[in-house]
Amino acid sequence: MIIDRFWAELFRLSSDRTQWNMLYPSLLSITVIEMPSRKHDVNCKAIRLLIKNESGIVDEQILDPSSRITRVSSCFAYWHYRGETYGINVVSVDDCDRFYRMVKGSYEMSRCITTRDPTPTSSSMQSTIIPAFITQIFEVNEGVVKNRNGSFTECIIKLTQNGALIRFKGKDFSLNLLESVMVVGEIKERLYISEPTGAFAIECSNSRTLRFLLIKLLTISSFLQSTTTNISSATYHLQKEIARVNETINSLVRSLGSLQPDCELAHDLNDELEMSQLQLFTLKYRLAAISDINFPTPSELLSKISLRTLRHLSSFGGSAICSLHLYFLCKSQFQISKRLWNHQEELMLNVSRLHTLFDDYPLHSNNGTINVLLPSGSIITLQQTTVDNVREILCKVCDELKLDPEKYYIVREGYDRVRLQERDYRLQKKERSLGLTISAKMCNDGGIKAEVRAIRDKTTCVEVGDLVISVDNRLISSLRSAEEVQILLRHGTNLVLRKRDAIVSQYVRSIPLSTETSGSSSSTATTTTTATTIFNSFAPPPPPPPQSFTRNRSHSMDRISDITSYTNTTRKDQESESARSSPTRSIHQNCQSSSNSHLFRQMSRSAYEKPSRRAEYRHTTPIGAISVSHFSEGAEDQLLKTISELVSTEENFVRDVQKLVNQYLKPTNLPLLETADRLLRIQTSFLLSLLDAAGDVARSFTVSQQQLRDSLIRISALFVNKCSKFKIYSDYSAAYLRFQQNKKELNDIVTRLDKLNISGEQSESAQSLLIKPIQRVLKYPLFLQQIRDNCFKGSVERQQGEQALTRMQALAEYVNEMQRLTEQYGRNIEEISLKNGAASRMNFSQLLMFAHINWLNCPENRSRPVACVAFVFTSLIVIFCPTLSKNKTKVYRILPIVEVEVNESNIQSSQSQYVFIITHIGSSRESVYHLCCCQAEIKNHFIKSVRKAASTLAKEQRRPISGSSQSDGGYSSERHIP
């Protein structure tokens, strides 16, 4: 029975066991078949491998308990077979995971024991039990961090795919890995973990087990943060988050540079900067775990923290990172990422007590001065104002500025600093989707309300908890049912929403929604729910769905989700789970007060949803949901087909270039070899990056829309980043053209190439393979055009695709232009360069500008202007007159860049805008060249190119051989208009 199929490279260990030798120079198809073992044990299973290439089956192996498979990296594993050691390098990490588990499981049954994989690279980890010692070093009690001194106690840590459970002293509690900070101390081999309820120190029997535990925990937290179980996707997500945080840090540093260091605003910005530094440290720690690189040290972070903050920390090293994390959690509601959607417990905050303990702020109500930050960014100061009376502050500000107090509200940012914000804001739906999940609720007065429950587009100003007031000037409160809200949101374009912090507290109750389940022949019954009191107009998150419903959860937004209440049994289970989630959490669980309601809502974030597969997305939607696609009808299938074709043809192209180099060019040692070899290295690197960017989309047709969108963005970004490398095609085209021109003189080489064609097929001949690189570079824009055309206008995928298409079209034009120039003037330039010993400086890869010009004062023909062509290379200018000859020799001039000056013409005439002058300093022949272009833009480009080359030479920064321009835009930014 076939149980898996994937692509990989096959290796064999050399006889001296010093290197791995690739058996076949291409990717192979590996088919895995389960079969009974040939051993006597009937319970023992075996795995049969069928290894194929385009010619058919090339190898077959049967792996059983004697094979002893070992995994040494995320994509490489090896085993023993018939006295030899074989290894495979798998394209996808998920494929390696499955292969390793299948082969490992085939003989673990016969051994009747459980062997754990010490390599933390699997994207679908099984349950793992690790014995350790634990102690709690910090405890958070109502927003106050307390230091606890206790001894280490034996514990058991159970790791699963979605979390970690710790049992000690007969009790269990779960770690909040999504909001945790983990770090290994610099002095002792000890793991420190801080989460919203406190901080813990963990020790293991040895350093290897401790590192294994750390990497497992960080891998799980990375998967939770990126909402994926794929290491490549998690790595991409973390890198994107690191780039975003770095931008925030740079922005804060620029803002601080314009402020006095002792002002209140500078202190607030310093806090934000330090929180961003901690967030960056946490993201880098997680990325290091899944990328197998060195962890950043605690001192790297602590060196960037101010002394004003460090005085609150109890010690240095790993525990200082934990106390820093808890300090920011309590002071400013710091969050590493969004919380799990079914996470019931929240951190209780008491900012007043925190200020008393740490900053010694006066808390009694008195009249004083308070700064108000306005929406425009300016600040006004109010005198003789009760600083803790928000209503009085709002009335004074609105009276001062002649504003309606009903349209604004106050957000406190410090003891004597507040922010004025508008209650309502507008949002326009420019595409089919807003990227929001909106739920309908019923107020106790019988009216309908719509509330944002999840956000997909993080760049939007919308927050979870914001209230939808109207759609297309129609009030939501005027509607009678959730069905009307559903229809209005589906077709409406202009929304007015109210900030969640500006919503007046009130009780709401859930309402039943009636929805048809797509794909079912009969309508489902109306969902009945139990009325439940909800605090602060914020409906509780739904209970965890069953396994069957989790797989069918739609990932699209703009839907009305049914707000069903908990049954009594479910509520008891959740209270029990929340009570045992932490040793100290149950004590303070019911201490919530109205003064903390705003902070409670700020700590509650959007839901964590697993993306559904595309096939299931088509046929099933959750109850009460509007299924919204991010692609037009048929576009999704076309995009999947385009990506699959792009990847498969790229693999075939790399194999063809490998065959061209190894089978034809190396044995004949042709001059084309050097360029083709460089091309092979660049394309091999591009193929690996393309496979990584495409991910599962390239090999599977059951992927979610989010996976498809991510893949499209990564592929487009890859073309943008690699565009400058593809200028190698210009060199290859020139080398191929020279080969074609010399072929008649080298008939013996053609004969040798024909003899090297072992198969005798025309498609595998040298002539067929030599032309494929030129054909390939012209096909890339076609793939990108298909990607662009199948994405909605204005979407991120289309914008990225348009950018990539523009770059590759410019590259194709550049390659075509260089090929045309080589065909027309290649021989002439080669003869001139050889005659003057300037071959290395007159290479077309160093060409900055080419133009048709008229030489007005040519000595060889002073009677009329002479039509010429001018080439601006990085170090010299060549003026060539193809229509003139003197004593049967061609007329040309070579002007070194360092010896010329180029200026506009001072001649006053109708043609002056097209004329410019080149002065050759120190020349014994003519020193001034009067030149004329057919267009003013060409003249400006020519002058700019000469000055650019002179500036580059002056700085001694020679251009790279592989490109025609220092910008990724390539030749298009410098070329003339035909």
PDB file of C-alpha atoms in Angstrom, residues 779-791 801-802 804-806:
ATOM      1  CA  LYS A 779       8.981  33.111 -19.710  1.00  0.00           C
ATOM      2  CA  TYR A 780       9.228  34.544 -16.196  1.00  0.00           C
ATOM      3  CA  PRO A 781       7.116  37.641 -17.017  1.00  0.00           C
ATOM      4  CA  LEU A 782       4.392  35.356 -18.391  1.00  0.00           C
ATOM      5  CA  PHE A 783       4.115  33.482 -15.078  1.00  0.00           C
ATOM      6  CA  LEU A 784       4.071  36.742 -13.102  1.00  0.00           C
ATOM      7  CA  GLN A 785       1.451  38.200 -15.422  1.00  0.00           C
ATOM      8  CA  GLN A 786      -0.815  35.208 -14.750  1.00  0.00           C
ATOM      9  CA  ILE A 787      -0.321  35.716 -11.004  1.00  0.00           C
ATOM     10  CA  ARG A 788      -1.145  39.412 -11.265  1.00  0.00           C
ATOM     11  CA  ASP A 789      -4.204  38.955 -13.464  1.00  0.00           C
ATOM     12  CA  ASN A 790      -5.774  36.401 -11.109  1.00  0.00           C
ATOM     13  CA  CYS A 791      -5.519  38.583  -7.981  1.00  0.00           C
ATOM     14  CA  GLY A 801       2.980  40.687  -8.360  1.00  0.00           C
ATOM     15  CA  GLU A 802       2.916  43.942 -10.355  1.00  0.00           C
ATOM     16  CA  ALA A 804       7.826  41.678  -9.681  1.00  0.00           C
ATOM     17  CA  LEU A 805       6.360  41.766 -13.199  1.00  0.00           C
ATOM     18  CA  THR A 806       7.705  45.281 -13.803  1.00  0.00           C
TER      19      THR A 806
END
